[in-house]
Amino acid sequence: MWFSEYQTKDLKISVKVKDVLFTGRSKYQEIQILDTVTFGRALVLDNTFQTTEKDEFIYHELITHPAMFTHPDPKKILVIGGGDGGTIREVLKHDTVERVDFVELDEMVVEVCKKYLPTLSCQIDNEKVTTIFTDGIEYVAQCKEKYDVIIVDCPDPVGPAKGLFEKDFYKNVYKCLEEDGVMVQQTESPIFNRDLILNIKRYLEDAGFNIVKLMVYAIPTYPSGFWSFTLASKKYDPLEVSPEKIRERLKNIETKYYDEDVHRGVFLAVPKFLKENIPVF
Amino acid sequence: MWFSEYQTKDLKISVKVKDVLFTGRSKYQEIQILDTVTFGRALVLDNTFQTTEKDEFIYHELITHPAMFTHPDPKKILVIGGGDGGTIREVLKHDTVERVDFVELDEMVVEVCKKYLPTLSCQIDNEKVTTIFTDGIEYVAQCKEKYDVIIVDCPDPVGPAKGLFEKDFYKNVYKCLEEDGVMVQQTESPIFNRDLILNIKRYLEDAGFNIVKLMVYAIPTYPSGFWSFTLASKKYDPLEVSPEKIRERLKNIETKYYDEDVHRGVFLAVPKFLKENIPVF
């Protein structure tokens, strides 16, 4: 049995599936858990791969650690989206963290991931975590809290997630960060979504962030395999954090992908066509 | 009409095809030129994507420039494989280059690419290029020349290309390099071919290279999207070339992907699981 995702209308990825472990529809989307041969269990929302047991460590380590290590002492963290729990798990590897507010729109995603993806969702019930089932866009608009780090672990900019890629959202994220706060967001494919990425960068700069930097890396199950995060910071430059400092803090943190070289590499490897807006696709 | 490649027996990529421009069989393989919606024209050998008009610049800039810029004055270059001509095109952007020996096994690939992929093959007939249709493994075994840079732009390690990933080949490449020579090779997916990559590194070190470093990046049409090159150098460390020096030499070279930051980034971004041999897939 095969599962196919149309990554665009002209490009399809197909994976062999051993079993369909769950299929259901929440208020917001169709939710599936597939047991695939190549990637282990996979969370699929509206026929789109979100994460898989095998490749999730790439995504979750890189959305979390470059931002967390850019901040010298991250205590209070907001995670928007990421209902599978992988980002929460990585955040809690930092023993500086005192509190994580976890804002997820779709309660059913969290319930399903708790049951079927325990290696990702294992820390959602940690006592430091407060889970709030609401719209992240609304949450930051209303929020009076100030965070050290905000991680926007969002799906593609369609449906309810669209507003997570718009101007007002970034202004509100800025407002919800301390004076030395850092934010990071999933920002799609450098090849297929170049314009979106360049817009996000401009919106973040307009919102007041002094430092806005893209990261690039590869995720096998995402369209084009080539993917990005964008980090925005009020004070600290991720490239000015010393490798020694990162190595020191990493002593208590187990990773499979991230280290002090990767920290610099994912920023430096950003292709020229993104920096100079050269059309390539 | 769709074309599908089984990237593994459990993973398939499918692209919409507007037209099949060429299909034929050489002594070595089945050759196709497809006109795809997403990637433009694609060279497909034995049902495996080799290169496409849209994404080829990523591959060809990164197999060429990090090695060429690691050497301070590359004059005499050997390119093994790469019948599409994309690597030759990038090599000839360096005005230090006096001579390129281009060793390709399959003459029909070159003829087909000259006709259907002119943006890649445009420099194959340059007067600095000597094309030799023979087996690259045999060529380096017999060769009495010494090169500044050797680029091994090889297909997957199956069939006649298998020997390009074996011990003796690397010893012969070492022998064919000047005392300060640099080599670089296409070395498959960090996820699906971790053991192969680690073997190649050991073989290159055993052959006598003082510096052996992996690069990582993404190519949409390759299995997992996540790909690697390995650079081996007798004297110069790619990470010790100054950004200023690269910027200076880049003034005369047009690129869409590579610059002095990317030069460092592709090496630094190598994931920890490859450096420490942590099993992930």
Coordinates of C-alpha atoms in Angstrom, one line a residue:
Chain A
M1 CA 0.0 0.0 0.0
W2 CA 1.3 3.4 -0.9
F3 CA 0.5 6.9 0.4
S4 CA 1.1 9.8 -2.0
E5 CA 1.3 13.5 -1.2
Y6 CA 0.9 16.1 -3.9
Q7 CA 3.7 18.4 -2.8
T8 CA 2.7 20.7 -5.7
K9 CA 0.2 19.9 -8.4
D10 CA 3.1 18.7 -10.6
L11 CA 5.2 16.9 -7.9
K12 CA 4.3 13.9 -5.8
I13 CA 6.1 11.9 -3.1
S14 CA 5.0 8.4 -2.4
V15 CA 5.9 6.2 0.6
K16 CA 5.1 2.6 1.2
V17 CA 2.8 2.2 4.2
K18 CA 2.7 -0.9 6.4
D19 CA -0.4 0.2 8.3
V20 CA -2.8 3.1 8.9
L21 CA -2.8 3.5 12.6
F22 CA -5.3 6.4 12.9
T23 CA -7.6 8.4 10.7
G24 CA -10.0 11.0 11.9
R25 CA -11.3 14.5 11.3
S26 CA -11.0 17.3 13.9
K27 CA -12.8 20.6 13.7
Y28 CA -9.8 21.9 11.6
Q29 CA -8.4 19.1 9.5
E30 CA -8.1 15.5 8.6
I31 CA -5.6 13.7 10.8
Q32 CA -3.7 10.5 9.9
I33 CA -1.0 8.4 11.5
L34 CA 0.7 6.2 9.0
D35 CA 3.2 3.5 9.7
T36 CA 5.7 3.9 6.8
V37 CA 8.5 1.6 5.8
T38 CA 11.1 4.3 5.3
F39 CA 10.2 7.0 7.8
G40 CA 8.5 5.0 10.7
R41 CA 5.3 6.5 11.9
A42 CA 4.2 9.7 10.2
L43 CA 1.7 12.5 11.2
V44 CA -0.2 13.5 8.1
L45 CA -2.6 16.5 8.2
D46 CA -4.9 17.1 5.2
N47 CA -2.7 14.7 3.2
T48 CA 0.5 16.7 4.0
F49 CA 3.4 15.2 5.9
Q50 CA 4.0 17.1 9.1
T51 CA 6.6 15.0 10.8
T52 CA 7.9 11.4 10.8
E53 CA 9.6 9.4 13.6
K54 CA 12.8 9.0 11.5
D55 CA 13.4 12.5 10.2
E56 CA 11.8 14.6 13.0
F57 CA 15.0 15.1 14.9
I58 CA 16.4 17.2 12.1
Y59 CA 13.4 19.6 12.1
H60 CA 12.9 19.7 15.9
E61 CA 16.6 20.2 16.8
L62 CA 17.0 22.9 14.3
I63 CA 13.8 24.9 15.1
T64 CA 14.8 24.8 18.8
H65 CA 18.5 24.9 19.5
P66 CA 19.9 27.7 17.3
A67 CA 17.3 30.0 18.9
M68 CA 17.7 28.6 22.4
F69 CA 21.5 28.9 22.2
T70 CA 21.3 32.4 20.8
H71 CA 19.7 33.5 24.0
P72 CA 22.2 33.2 26.9
D73 CA 19.6 32.3 29.6
P74 CA 16.2 31.2 28.2
K75 CA 13.8 30.7 31.0
K76 CA 10.3 31.5 29.8
I77 CA 9.4 30.0 26.4
L78 CA 6.3 30.2 24.2
V79 CA 5.7 27.4 21.6
I80 CA 3.0 28.1 19.0
G81 CA 1.9 25.0 17.1
G82 CA 3.9 21.8 17.0
G83 CA 1.1 19.7 18.4
D84 CA 3.3 16.6 18.0
G85 CA 5.4 17.7 21.0
G86 CA 8.8 17.4 19.3
T87 CA 9.7 21.1 19.9
I88 CA 8.6 20.9 23.5
R89 CA 10.8 17.9 24.0
E90 CA 13.9 19.8 22.6
V91 CA 13.1 23.0 24.6
L92 CA 13.0 21.1 27.8
K93 CA 16.5 19.7 27.3
H94 CA 17.7 23.2 28.4
D95 CA 17.8 23.2 32.2
T96 CA 17.5 27.0 32.2
V97 CA 13.9 26.6 31.2
E98 CA 11.4 27.3 34.0
R99 CA 8.1 27.5 32.0
V100 CA 6.8 26.6 28.6
D101 CA 3.5 27.9 27.4
F102 CA 2.4 25.6 24.6
V103 CA -0.3 27.1 22.4
E104 CA -1.9 24.7 19.9
L105 CA -5.1 25.2 17.9
D106 CA -6.1 21.5 17.4
E107 CA -6.5 19.5 20.6
M108 CA -7.1 16.3 18.6
V109 CA -3.6 16.5 17.1
V110 CA -2.1 16.6 20.6
E111 CA -4.3 13.6 21.7
V112 CA -3.4 11.6 18.7
C113 CA 0.3 12.3 19.0
K114 CA 0.3 11.5 22.6
K115 CA -1.0 8.0 21.7
Y116 CA 0.8 7.2 18.5
L117 CA 4.1 9.3 18.6
P118 CA 5.3 8.9 22.1
T119 CA 9.0 9.6 21.2
L120 CA 7.8 13.1 20.2
S121 CA 5.0 13.9 22.6
C122 CA 6.8 12.5 25.7
Q123 CA 7.3 15.9 27.4
I124 CA 3.9 17.5 26.7
D125 CA 2.7 16.6 30.2
N126 CA 5.9 17.8 31.9
E127 CA 5.1 20.0 34.9
K128 CA 6.9 23.0 33.3
V129 CA 4.5 23.0 30.4
T130 CA 1.1 24.8 30.3
T131 CA -0.9 23.7 27.3
I132 CA -3.4 26.2 25.9
F133 CA -5.8 25.1 23.1
T134 CA -6.3 28.3 21.2
D135 CA -5.4 30.2 18.0
G136 CA -1.7 31.3 18.2
I137 CA -2.6 34.5 16.2
E138 CA -5.2 35.5 18.8
Y139 CA -3.0 34.4 21.7
V140 CA -0.1 36.8 20.8
A141 CA -2.6 39.6 20.0
Q142 CA -4.1 39.4 23.6
C143 CA -1.1 38.2 25.5
K144 CA 0.4 40.4 28.3
E145 CA 3.3 38.0 29.1
K146 CA 6.9 38.5 28.0
Y147 CA 8.9 35.5 26.8
D148 CA 12.6 35.0 26.3
V149 CA 12.1 32.8 23.3
I150 CA 9.1 32.2 21.0
I151 CA 9.1 29.3 18.7
V152 CA 6.5 29.2 15.9
D153 CA 6.3 25.6 14.8
C154 CA 3.6 26.2 12.2
P155 CA 2.2 24.2 9.3
D156 CA 2.1 25.6 5.7
P157 CA 0.5 29.0 5.3
V158 CA -3.0 27.8 4.3
G159 CA -6.2 27.8 6.2
P160 CA -6.0 28.8 9.9
A161 CA -2.2 29.0 9.7
K162 CA -2.2 31.8 7.1
G163 CA -2.2 34.6 9.7
L164 CA 1.0 33.2 11.2
F165 CA 2.9 34.5 8.1
E166 CA 1.4 38.0 8.2
K167 CA 2.6 41.4 9.4
D168 CA 0.4 41.8 12.4
F169 CA 1.4 38.5 13.8
Y170 CA 5.1 39.5 13.8
K171 CA 4.3 42.8 15.5
N172 CA 2.5 40.9 18.3
V173 CA 5.3 38.4 18.6
Y174 CA 7.7 41.3 19.0
K175 CA 5.5 42.7 21.7
C176 CA 5.4 39.4 23.6
L177 CA 9.2 39.1 23.8
E178 CA 11.6 40.5 26.4
E179 CA 14.0 43.3 25.5
D180 CA 16.6 40.6 24.5
G181 CA 14.1 38.1 23.2
V182 CA 14.5 35.7 20.2
M183 CA 11.9 34.2 17.9
V184 CA 12.1 31.5 15.3
Q185 CA 9.6 30.2 12.8
Q186 CA 9.2 27.5 10.2
T187 CA 9.3 29.3 6.9
E188 CA 8.9 26.8 4.0
S189 CA 11.0 25.9 1.0
P190 CA 13.8 28.3 -0.2
I191 CA 13.1 27.0 -3.7
F192 CA 9.3 26.9 -3.9
N193 CA 8.6 29.8 -1.5
R194 CA 11.3 32.3 -2.1
D195 CA 8.9 35.3 -2.2
L196 CA 7.2 34.3 1.0
I197 CA 10.6 34.0 2.8
L198 CA 11.7 37.4 1.6
N199 CA 8.4 38.9 2.7
I200 CA 8.7 37.3 6.2
K201 CA 12.2 38.8 6.6
R202 CA 10.9 42.3 5.7
Y203 CA 7.9 41.9 8.0
L204 CA 10.1 40.9 10.9
E205 CA 12.5 43.8 10.3
D206 CA 9.5 46.2 10.1
A207 CA 8.2 44.8 13.4
G208 CA 11.4 46.0 15.0
F209 CA 13.8 43.0 15.2
N210 CA 17.4 44.1 14.8
I211 CA 18.7 40.8 13.6
V212 CA 16.8 38.6 11.1
K213 CA 18.5 35.6 9.7
L214 CA 17.5 32.6 7.7
M215 CA 18.7 29.0 8.3
V216 CA 18.6 26.3 5.6
Y217 CA 18.7 22.5 5.9
A218 CA 17.1 19.4 4.3
I219 CA 14.0 17.4 5.3
P220 CA 13.2 14.3 3.2
T221 CA 9.4 14.4 3.5
Y222 CA 9.0 18.1 2.7
P223 CA 8.4 19.6 -0.8
S224 CA 11.8 19.9 -2.6
G225 CA 13.6 18.4 0.5
F226 CA 15.1 21.9 0.9
W227 CA 13.7 23.8 3.9
S228 CA 14.1 26.9 6.0
F229 CA 13.6 28.5 9.4
T230 CA 13.8 32.2 10.1
L231 CA 15.3 33.6 13.3
A232 CA 14.6 37.1 14.5
S233 CA 16.3 38.6 17.5
K234 CA 16.1 41.9 19.4
K235 CA 19.6 41.9 20.7
Y236 CA 21.7 38.7 20.3
D237 CA 23.2 37.7 16.9
P238 CA 23.2 33.9 16.5
L239 CA 26.6 34.2 14.7
E240 CA 28.2 36.0 17.6
V241 CA 27.5 33.2 20.2
S242 CA 30.9 31.6 20.8
P243 CA 31.4 27.9 19.9
E244 CA 33.0 27.4 23.3
K245 CA 29.8 28.7 25.1
I246 CA 27.6 26.4 23.0
R247 CA 29.9 23.4 23.6
E248 CA 29.7 24.1 27.4
R249 CA 25.9 24.3 27.4
L250 CA 25.7 21.2 25.2
K251 CA 27.4 19.1 27.8
N252 CA 24.0 18.4 29.4
I253 CA 22.0 18.1 26.2
E254 CA 21.8 15.1 23.9
T255 CA 21.5 15.9 20.2
K256 CA 21.8 13.9 17.0
Y257 CA 22.1 16.8 14.6
Y258 CA 22.9 20.1 16.3
D259 CA 26.3 21.1 17.6
E260 CA 28.3 24.3 17.7
D261 CA 29.4 24.0 14.1
V262 CA 25.9 23.2 12.8
H263 CA 24.8 26.3 14.7
R264 CA 26.9 28.5 12.4
G265 CA 26.6 26.3 9.4
V266 CA 22.8 26.5 8.9
F267 CA 23.0 30.3 8.8
L268 CA 26.1 30.6 6.6
A269 CA 24.9 28.0 4.1
V270 CA 22.0 30.3 3.0
P271 CA 22.3 30.4 -0.8
K272 CA 23.2 33.6 -2.6
F273 CA 19.9 33.5 -4.6
L274 CA 18.0 34.2 -1.3
K275 CA 20.3 36.9 -0.1
E276 CA 20.3 38.7 -3.4
N277 CA 16.8 37.7 -4.5
I278 CA 17.9 36.0 -7.8
P279 CA 14.9 34.1 -9.3
V280 CA 15.8 30.5 -9.7
F281 CA 12.4 28.6 -9.9
Chain B
M1 CA 1.8 12.3 -18.0
W2 CA 3.9 11.5 -14.9
F3 CA 7.4 10.1 -14.6
S4 CA 8.2 8.2 -11.4
E5 CA 11.6 7.3 -9.9
Y6 CA 11.8 4.6 -7.3
Q7 CA 14.4 6.3 -5.0
T8 CA 14.3 3.2 -2.9
K9 CA 11.9 0.3 -3.2
D10 CA 9.7 2.0 -0.6
L11 CA 10.0 5.7 -1.7
K12 CA 9.0 7.2 -5.0
I13 CA 9.2 10.7 -6.5
S14 CA 6.8 11.6 -9.4
V15 CA 7.0 14.6 -11.6
K16 CA 4.6 15.8 -14.3
V17 CA 6.1 15.6 -17.7
K18 CA 5.2 17.8 -20.7
D19 CA 7.2 15.9 -23.2
V20 CA 9.8 13.1 -23.7
L21 CA 12.4 14.7 -25.8
F22 CA 14.8 11.8 -26.1
T23 CA 14.9 8.2 -25.2
G24 CA 17.7 5.8 -26.2
R25 CA 20.1 3.1 -25.0
S26 CA 23.8 3.5 -25.0
K27 CA 26.3 0.7 -24.4
Y28 CA 26.0 1.4 -20.7
Q29 CA 22.6 2.7 -19.8
E30 CA 19.1 3.9 -20.8
I31 CA 19.2 7.7 -21.5
Q32 CA 16.1 9.9 -21.3
I33 CA 15.6 13.7 -21.6
L34 CA 12.2 14.6 -20.1
D35 CA 10.6 18.1 -20.2
T36 CA 9.1 18.4 -16.7
V37 CA 6.7 21.1 -15.4
T38 CA 8.6 21.7 -12.2
F39 CA 12.2 21.2 -13.0
G40 CA 12.5 22.0 -16.7
R41 CA 14.4 19.5 -18.8
A42 CA 15.8 16.5 -16.9
L43 CA 18.5 14.0 -17.7
V44 CA 17.4 10.6 -16.5
L45 CA 19.8 7.6 -16.7
D46 CA 18.3 4.1 -16.0
N47 CA 15.2 5.8 -14.6
T48 CA 17.2 7.9 -12.1
F49 CA 17.3 11.7 -12.1
Q50 CA 20.8 12.9 -12.8
T51 CA 20.3 16.6 -13.2
T52 CA 17.5 19.1 -14.1
E53 CA 17.7 22.5 -15.7
K54 CA 16.1 24.1 -12.6
D55 CA 18.1 22.6 -9.7
E56 CA 21.4 21.8 -11.5
F57 CA 23.0 25.1 -10.4
I58 CA 23.0 23.9 -6.7
Y59 CA 24.8 20.7 -7.5
H60 CA 27.2 22.1 -10.1
E61 CA 28.2 25.2 -8.1
L62 CA 28.8 23.2 -4.9
I63 CA 30.7 20.3 -6.5
T64 CA 33.0 22.9 -8.2
H65 CA 33.6 26.1 -6.3
P66 CA 34.4 24.9 -2.7
A67 CA 37.2 22.8 -4.1
M68 CA 38.3 25.4 -6.7
F69 CA 38.4 28.1 -4.1
T70 CA 40.3 25.9 -1.6
H71 CA 43.1 25.7 -4.1
P72 CA 44.8 29.2 -4.4
D73 CA 45.7 28.9 -8.1
P74 CA 43.9 26.0 -9.9
K75 CA 45.3 25.6 -13.4
K76 CA 45.1 22.0 -14.5
I77 CA 41.8 20.3 -13.7
L78 CA 40.5 16.7 -14.2
V79 CA 36.8 16.1 -14.3
I80 CA 35.6 12.5 -14.1
G81 CA 32.0 11.9 -15.1
G82 CA 29.5 14.8 -15.3
G83 CA 28.7 14.1 -19.0
D84 CA 26.0 16.8 -18.9
G85 CA 28.8 19.5 -18.8
G86 CA 27.5 21.5 -15.8
T87 CA 30.7 21.0 -13.8
I88 CA 32.9 21.9 -16.8
R89 CA 30.9 25.1 -17.2
E90 CA 31.5 26.0 -13.5
V91 CA 35.2 25.1 -13.7
L92 CA 35.8 27.3 -16.7
K93 CA 34.4 30.3 -14.8
H94 CA 37.8 30.4 -13.0
D95 CA 40.2 32.3 -15.2
T96 CA 43.2 30.6 -13.6
V97 CA 42.2 27.4 -15.4
E98 CA 44.5 26.6 -18.4
R99 CA 43.4 23.0 -19.1
V100 CA 40.5 20.7 -18.3
D101 CA 40.7 17.0 -19.0
F102 CA 37.2 15.7 -19.1
V103 CA 36.9 11.9 -18.7
E104 CA 33.5 10.5 -19.4
L105 CA 32.5 6.8 -19.9
D106 CA 29.4 7.3 -22.0
E107 CA 29.8 9.3 -25.3
M108 CA 26.1 9.1 -25.9
V109 CA 25.3 11.0 -22.7
V110 CA 27.5 13.9 -23.8
E111 CA 26.0 14.0 -27.3
V112 CA 22.5 14.0 -25.9
C113 CA 23.3 16.7 -23.4
K114 CA 24.9 18.8 -26.1
K115 CA 21.7 18.7 -28.0
Y116 CA 19.0 18.9 -25.3
L117 CA 20.7 20.6 -22.3
P118 CA 22.7 23.5 -23.9
T119 CA 22.7 25.6 -20.7
L120 CA 24.7 22.8 -19.0
S121 CA 26.8 21.5 -21.9
C122 CA 27.7 25.0 -23.3
Q123 CA 31.4 24.8 -22.4
I124 CA 32.3 21.2 -23.4
D125 CA 33.7 22.3 -26.7
N126 CA 35.7 25.1 -25.1
E127 CA 39.3 25.0 -26.4
K128 CA 40.7 24.5 -22.9
V129 CA 38.8 21.2 -22.6
T130 CA 40.1 17.8 -23.8
T131 CA 37.3 15.2 -23.8
I132 CA 38.4 11.6 -23.3
F133 CA 35.8 8.9 -23.6
T134 CA 37.0 6.2 -21.2
D135 CA 36.5 4.7 -17.8
G136 CA 37.6 7.1 -15.1
I137 CA 38.8 4.2 -12.9
E138 CA 41.1 3.0 -15.6
Y139 CA 42.1 6.6 -16.5
V140 CA 43.5 7.5 -13.0
A141 CA 45.1 4.0 -12.7
Q142 CA 47.2 4.6 -15.9
C143 CA 47.5 8.4 -15.8
K144 CA 51.0 10.0 -15.5
E145 CA 49.6 13.6 -15.3
K146 CA 49.4 15.7 -12.1
Y147 CA 46.4 17.9 -11.6
D148 CA 45.7 20.8 -9.2
V149 CA 42.0 19.8 -8.7
I150 CA 40.2 16.5 -9.5
I151 CA 36.4 16.6 -9.5
V152 CA 34.6 13.2 -9.5
D153 CA 31.1 14.0 -10.7
C154 CA 29.9 10.4 -10.6
P155 CA 26.5 8.7 -10.6
D156 CA 25.3 6.3 -7.8
P157 CA 27.7 3.5 -6.9
V158 CA 26.0 0.9 -9.0
G159 CA 27.2 -0.8 -12.3
P160 CA 30.4 0.7 -13.9
A161 CA 30.5 3.6 -11.3
K162 CA 30.9 1.2 -8.3
G163 CA 34.7 1.4 -8.6
L164 CA 34.6 5.2 -8.2
F165 CA 33.8 4.6 -4.5
E166 CA 36.5 2.0 -3.7
K167 CA 39.9 2.2 -2.1
D168 CA 42.1 1.8 -5.1
F169 CA 40.4 4.6 -7.0
Y170 CA 41.2 7.0 -4.2
K171 CA 44.9 5.9 -4.1
N172 CA 45.1 6.6 -7.8
V173 CA 43.4 10.0 -7.5
Y174 CA 45.9 10.9 -4.8
K175 CA 48.7 9.9 -7.2
C176 CA 47.3 12.1 -9.9
L177 CA 47.3 15.2 -7.8
E178 CA 50.0 17.8 -7.3
E179 CA 51.6 18.1 -3.8
D180 CA 49.0 20.7 -3.0
G181 CA 46.1 19.1 -4.9
V182 CA 42.4 19.0 -4.0
M183 CA 39.8 16.4 -4.9
V184 CA 36.0 16.4 -4.5
Q185 CA 33.4 13.8 -5.1
Q186 CA 29.7 13.3 -5.2
T187 CA 29.0 11.1 -2.2
E188 CA 25.3 10.3 -1.9
S189 CA 22.7 10.9 0.8
P190 CA 23.8 11.5 4.4
I191 CA 20.6 9.7 5.5
F192 CA 20.4 6.7 3.2
N193 CA 24.1 6.2 2.7
R194 CA 25.8 7.1 6.0
D195 CA 28.0 4.0 6.0
L196 CA 29.2 4.6 2.5
I197 CA 30.1 8.2 3.3
L198 CA 32.0 7.1 6.4
N199 CA 33.9 4.5 4.4
I200 CA 34.8 7.0 1.7
K201 CA 36.2 9.3 4.4
R202 CA 38.4 6.5 5.8
Y203 CA 39.6 5.4 2.3
L204 CA 40.6 9.0 1.5
E205 CA 42.5 9.3 4.8
D206 CA 44.2 6.0 4.2
A207 CA 45.1 7.1 0.7
G208 CA 47.2 9.9 2.3
F209 CA 44.9 13.0 2.2
N210 CA 45.6 15.2 5.2
I211 CA 42.3 17.0 5.2
V212 CA 39.0 15.2 4.4
K213 CA 35.8 17.1 4.9
L214 CA 32.1 16.5 4.1
M215 CA 29.7 19.1 2.7
V216 CA 25.9 18.9 3.0
Y217 CA 23.1 20.6 1.0
A218 CA 19.7 19.8 -0.5
I219 CA 18.8 18.7 -4.1
P220 CA 15.1 18.4 -4.7
T221 CA 15.3 15.5 -7.2
Y222 CA 17.7 13.2 -5.3
P223 CA 16.6 10.6 -2.7
S224 CA 15.8 12.2 0.6
G225 CA 16.6 15.6 -0.9
F226 CA 19.6 15.6 1.5
W227 CA 22.9 15.2 -0.3
S228 CA 26.7 15.3 0.2
F229 CA 30.0 16.0 -1.4
T230 CA 33.3 14.9 0.1
L231 CA 36.4 17.1 -0.3
A232 CA 39.9 15.7 0.2
S233 CA 43.0 17.9 0.2
K234 CA 46.8 17.3 0.5
K235 CA 47.6 20.7 1.9
Y236 CA 44.9 23.4 2.0
D237 CA 42.0 23.4 4.5
P238 CA 38.8 24.7 2.9
L239 CA 37.9 26.4 6.2
E240 CA 41.1 28.3 6.3
V241 CA 40.6 30.1 3.1
S242 CA 39.7 33.7 4.0
P243 CA 36.3 35.1 3.1
E244 CA 38.1 38.2 1.7
K245 CA 40.2 36.1 -0.7
I246 CA 37.0 34.3 -1.9
R247 CA 35.2 37.5 -2.3
E248 CA 38.1 38.9 -4.3
R249 CA 38.2 36.0 -6.7
L250 CA 34.4 35.9 -7.0
K251 CA 34.4 39.4 -8.6
N252 CA 34.9 37.7 -12.0
I253 CA 32.6 34.7 -11.4
E254 CA 28.8 34.7 -11.6
T255 CA 27.1 32.3 -9.2
K256 CA 23.5 31.9 -7.9
Y257 CA 24.2 29.7 -4.9
Y258 CA 27.9 29.9 -3.9
D259 CA 29.6 32.7 -2.0
E260 CA 32.1 33.1 0.8
D261 CA 29.6 32.3 3.5
V262 CA 28.2 29.3 1.7
H263 CA 31.8 28.1 1.3
R264 CA 32.0 27.7 5.1
G265 CA 28.4 26.9 5.7
V266 CA 28.2 23.7 3.7
F267 CA 31.1 22.2 5.7
L268 CA 30.0 23.5 9.1
A269 CA 26.4 22.3 8.6
V270 CA 27.4 18.6 8.6
P271 CA 25.2 17.0 11.2
K272 CA 26.5 15.5 14.3
F273 CA 25.2 12.1 13.5
L274 CA 27.7 11.9 10.6
K275 CA 30.6 13.2 12.7
E276 CA 30.0 10.8 15.5
N277 CA 28.4 8.0 13.5
I278 CA 25.1 7.9 15.4
P279 CA 22.6 5.6 13.6
V280 CA 19.6 7.6 12.5
F281 CA 18.0 5.7 9.6

